[in-house]
Amino acid sequence: NEGSMHAQAYLGELCMEGIIVEESEDLARELLGCAFANGDMYSGYLLGILTMDEDVPKAYMLISSAADEGVPDAIEFLGDHVKGESFKEYLRRAASGYMSMARENDAEAMYRLGIMHINGWGVPRSEQKALDWLEKALAAGHPDAQETIDGLF
């Protein structure tokens, strides 16, 4: 947990791909998780890829967060998938997952539902619903909710 985030990210990716070191998804998750916790957004993207088959909402949250921070691979991944019908279904599943998480008072899920309603991603486009979710996220302590609300008006 206290190592260099760049070294953790690099080793995590090597473990993920089985390059130079033996392929180990568990070790990759551990190393990438440490790097991501220390602020490496590319590691968040890679964690999203690793998580895709088991937890779509979490994977979407990780990949979209990395894309929001300008990680080119995450942006490209989302762009490639936005074009296809499979990504529309993916977004619907992500929205459903976020709804479940929001019921548990998850501020990040509430925030993501607001963003999804702003853009019409997997849910109907609605500024009112976006505002409702963003206000709930703000009340639950999401650090970016107020800035996003301010940007709506």
Short mmCIF file of C-alpha atoms in Angstrom, two decimals:
data_model
loop_
_atom_site.label_atom_id
_atom_site.label_comp_id
_atom_site.label_asym_id
_atom_site.label_seq_id
_atom_site.Cartn_x
_atom_site.Cartn_y
_atom_site.Cartn_z
CA ASN A 1 0.00 0.00 0.00
CA GLU A 2 2.92 2.37 0.49
CA GLY A 3 4.88 1.67 -2.69
CA SER A 4 5.18 3.80 -5.78
CA MET A 5 1.83 3.98 -7.55
CA HIS A 6 3.64 3.91 -10.89
CA ALA A 7 5.47 0.70 -9.98
CA GLN A 8 2.25 -0.83 -8.65
CA ALA A 9 0.41 0.10 -11.84
CA TYR A 10 3.15 -1.25 -14.07
CA LEU A 11 3.49 -4.53 -12.16
CA GLY A 12 -0.29 -4.87 -12.00
CA GLU A 13 -0.56 -4.55 -15.75
CA LEU A 14 2.26 -7.07 -16.24
CA CYS A 15 0.44 -9.52 -13.96
CA MET A 16 -2.81 -8.87 -15.79
CA GLU A 17 -1.22 -9.62 -19.17
CA GLY A 18 1.19 -12.34 -18.01
CA ILE A 19 4.15 -10.40 -19.41
CA ILE A 20 7.53 -11.13 -17.80
CA VAL A 21 5.73 -12.42 -14.70
CA GLU A 22 3.22 -15.23 -14.35
CA GLU A 23 -0.34 -14.14 -15.14
CA SER A 24 -2.24 -13.58 -11.91
CA GLU A 25 -5.57 -11.78 -11.90
CA ASP A 26 -5.62 -11.70 -8.09
CA LEU A 27 -2.18 -10.09 -7.83
CA ALA A 28 -3.07 -7.73 -10.69
CA ARG A 29 -6.20 -6.64 -8.80
CA GLU A 30 -4.21 -6.11 -5.61
CA LEU A 31 -1.47 -4.05 -7.28
CA LEU A 32 -3.84 -2.06 -9.48
CA GLY A 33 -6.11 -1.44 -6.49
CA CYS A 34 -3.18 0.02 -4.53
CA ALA A 35 -2.12 2.19 -7.46
CA PHE A 36 -5.70 3.37 -8.01
CA ALA A 37 -6.11 4.16 -4.30
CA ASN A 38 -2.97 6.28 -4.61
CA GLY A 39 -4.42 8.25 -7.53
CA ASP A 40 -3.38 6.36 -10.67
CA MET A 41 -6.46 6.59 -12.92
CA TYR A 42 -5.07 4.25 -15.60
CA SER A 43 -5.10 1.55 -12.92
CA GLY A 44 -8.78 2.32 -12.37
CA TYR A 45 -9.39 1.72 -16.06
CA LEU A 46 -7.55 -1.63 -15.90
CA LEU A 47 -9.50 -2.61 -12.78
CA GLY A 48 -12.67 -1.82 -14.70
CA ILE A 49 -11.62 -4.15 -17.48
CA LEU A 50 -10.86 -6.91 -14.96
CA THR A 51 -14.23 -6.34 -13.26
CA MET A 52 -16.36 -6.24 -16.43
CA ASP A 53 -17.60 -9.84 -16.33
CA GLU A 54 -18.58 -9.89 -12.67
CA ASP A 55 -19.80 -6.39 -11.76
CA VAL A 56 -20.90 -4.19 -14.67
CA PRO A 57 -21.85 -1.11 -12.61
CA LYS A 58 -18.53 -1.12 -10.79
CA ALA A 59 -16.64 -1.68 -14.06
CA TYR A 60 -18.52 1.19 -15.72
CA MET A 61 -17.83 3.44 -12.74
CA LEU A 62 -14.10 2.67 -12.85
CA ILE A 63 -13.75 3.03 -16.62
CA SER A 64 -15.89 6.16 -16.86
CA SER A 65 -14.00 7.75 -13.94
CA ALA A 66 -10.75 7.09 -15.77
CA ALA A 67 -12.24 8.53 -18.97
CA ASP A 68 -13.41 11.60 -17.06
CA GLU A 69 -9.79 12.11 -15.96
CA GLY A 70 -8.59 11.89 -19.57
CA VAL A 71 -7.17 8.35 -19.67
CA PRO A 72 -7.00 7.73 -23.44
CA ASP A 73 -7.57 3.96 -23.27
CA ALA A 74 -10.69 4.48 -21.15
CA ILE A 75 -12.01 7.11 -23.54
CA GLU A 76 -11.33 4.84 -26.51
CA PHE A 77 -12.95 1.88 -24.76
CA LEU A 78 -16.12 3.85 -24.07
CA GLY A 79 -16.11 5.30 -27.58
CA ASP A 80 -15.78 1.88 -29.19
CA HIS A 81 -18.61 0.47 -27.12
CA VAL A 82 -20.94 3.46 -27.38
CA LYS A 83 -21.28 2.75 -31.10
CA GLY A 84 -22.73 -0.72 -30.61
CA GLU A 85 -26.05 -1.97 -29.29
CA SER A 86 -24.18 -4.06 -26.74
CA PHE A 87 -22.97 -0.89 -25.04
CA LYS A 88 -26.51 0.47 -24.81
CA GLU A 89 -27.48 -2.72 -22.97
CA TYR A 90 -24.37 -2.36 -20.84
CA LEU A 91 -25.47 1.15 -19.87
CA ARG A 92 -28.96 -0.07 -19.00
CA ARG A 93 -27.43 -2.76 -16.79
CA ALA A 94 -25.10 -0.19 -15.24
CA ALA A 95 -28.06 2.10 -14.47
CA SER A 96 -29.90 -0.81 -12.87
CA GLY A 97 -26.86 -1.63 -10.77
CA TYR A 98 -26.45 2.00 -9.74
CA MET A 99 -30.10 2.06 -8.66
CA SER A 100 -29.44 -0.87 -6.34
CA MET A 101 -26.31 0.78 -4.99
CA ALA A 102 -28.12 4.13 -4.57
CA ARG A 103 -30.77 2.42 -2.43
CA GLU A 104 -27.89 1.56 -0.09
CA ASN A 105 -27.04 5.30 0.11
CA ASP A 106 -23.97 5.02 -2.17
CA ALA A 107 -23.07 8.63 -3.06
CA GLU A 108 -21.01 7.63 -6.11
CA ALA A 109 -23.90 5.59 -7.53
CA MET A 110 -26.27 8.53 -6.99
CA TYR A 111 -23.81 10.83 -8.72
CA ARG A 112 -23.40 8.45 -11.67
CA LEU A 113 -27.19 8.17 -12.04
CA GLY A 114 -27.32 11.96 -12.23
CA ILE A 115 -24.65 11.98 -14.94
CA MET A 116 -26.45 9.22 -16.83
CA HIS A 117 -29.71 11.22 -16.78
CA ILE A 118 -27.92 14.36 -17.99
CA ASN A 119 -26.59 12.45 -21.00
CA GLY A 120 -29.38 9.93 -21.55
CA TRP A 121 -26.99 7.01 -21.03
CA GLY A 122 -29.02 3.89 -20.34
CA VAL A 123 -31.86 5.99 -18.90
CA PRO A 124 -34.17 8.66 -20.33
CA ARG A 125 -32.48 12.05 -20.64
CA SER A 126 -33.95 14.25 -17.90
CA GLU A 127 -32.50 17.34 -16.26
CA GLN A 128 -35.01 17.04 -13.40
CA LYS A 129 -34.08 13.43 -12.61
CA ALA A 130 -30.41 14.34 -13.01
CA LEU A 131 -30.82 17.17 -10.54
CA ASP A 132 -32.72 14.92 -8.10
CA TRP A 133 -29.93 12.32 -8.14
CA LEU A 134 -27.17 14.91 -7.94
CA GLU A 135 -28.84 16.55 -4.93
CA LYS A 136 -29.07 13.14 -3.24
CA ALA A 137 -25.39 12.56 -4.04
CA LEU A 138 -24.54 15.96 -2.57
CA ALA A 139 -26.50 15.17 0.61
CA ALA A 140 -24.65 11.83 0.82
CA GLY A 141 -21.30 13.65 0.57
CA HIS A 142 -20.19 13.24 -3.04
CA PRO A 143 -17.31 15.68 -3.63
CA ASP A 144 -18.21 16.59 -7.24
CA ALA A 145 -21.99 16.83 -6.97
CA GLN A 146 -22.21 20.57 -6.22
CA GLU A 147 -19.96 21.52 -9.14
CA THR A 148 -22.01 19.34 -11.49
CA ILE A 149 -25.27 20.86 -10.21
CA ASP A 150 -23.84 24.35 -10.72
CA GLY A 151 -22.92 23.36 -14.28
CA LEU A 152 -26.52 22.45 -15.08
CA PHE A 153 -27.72 26.01 -14.68
#
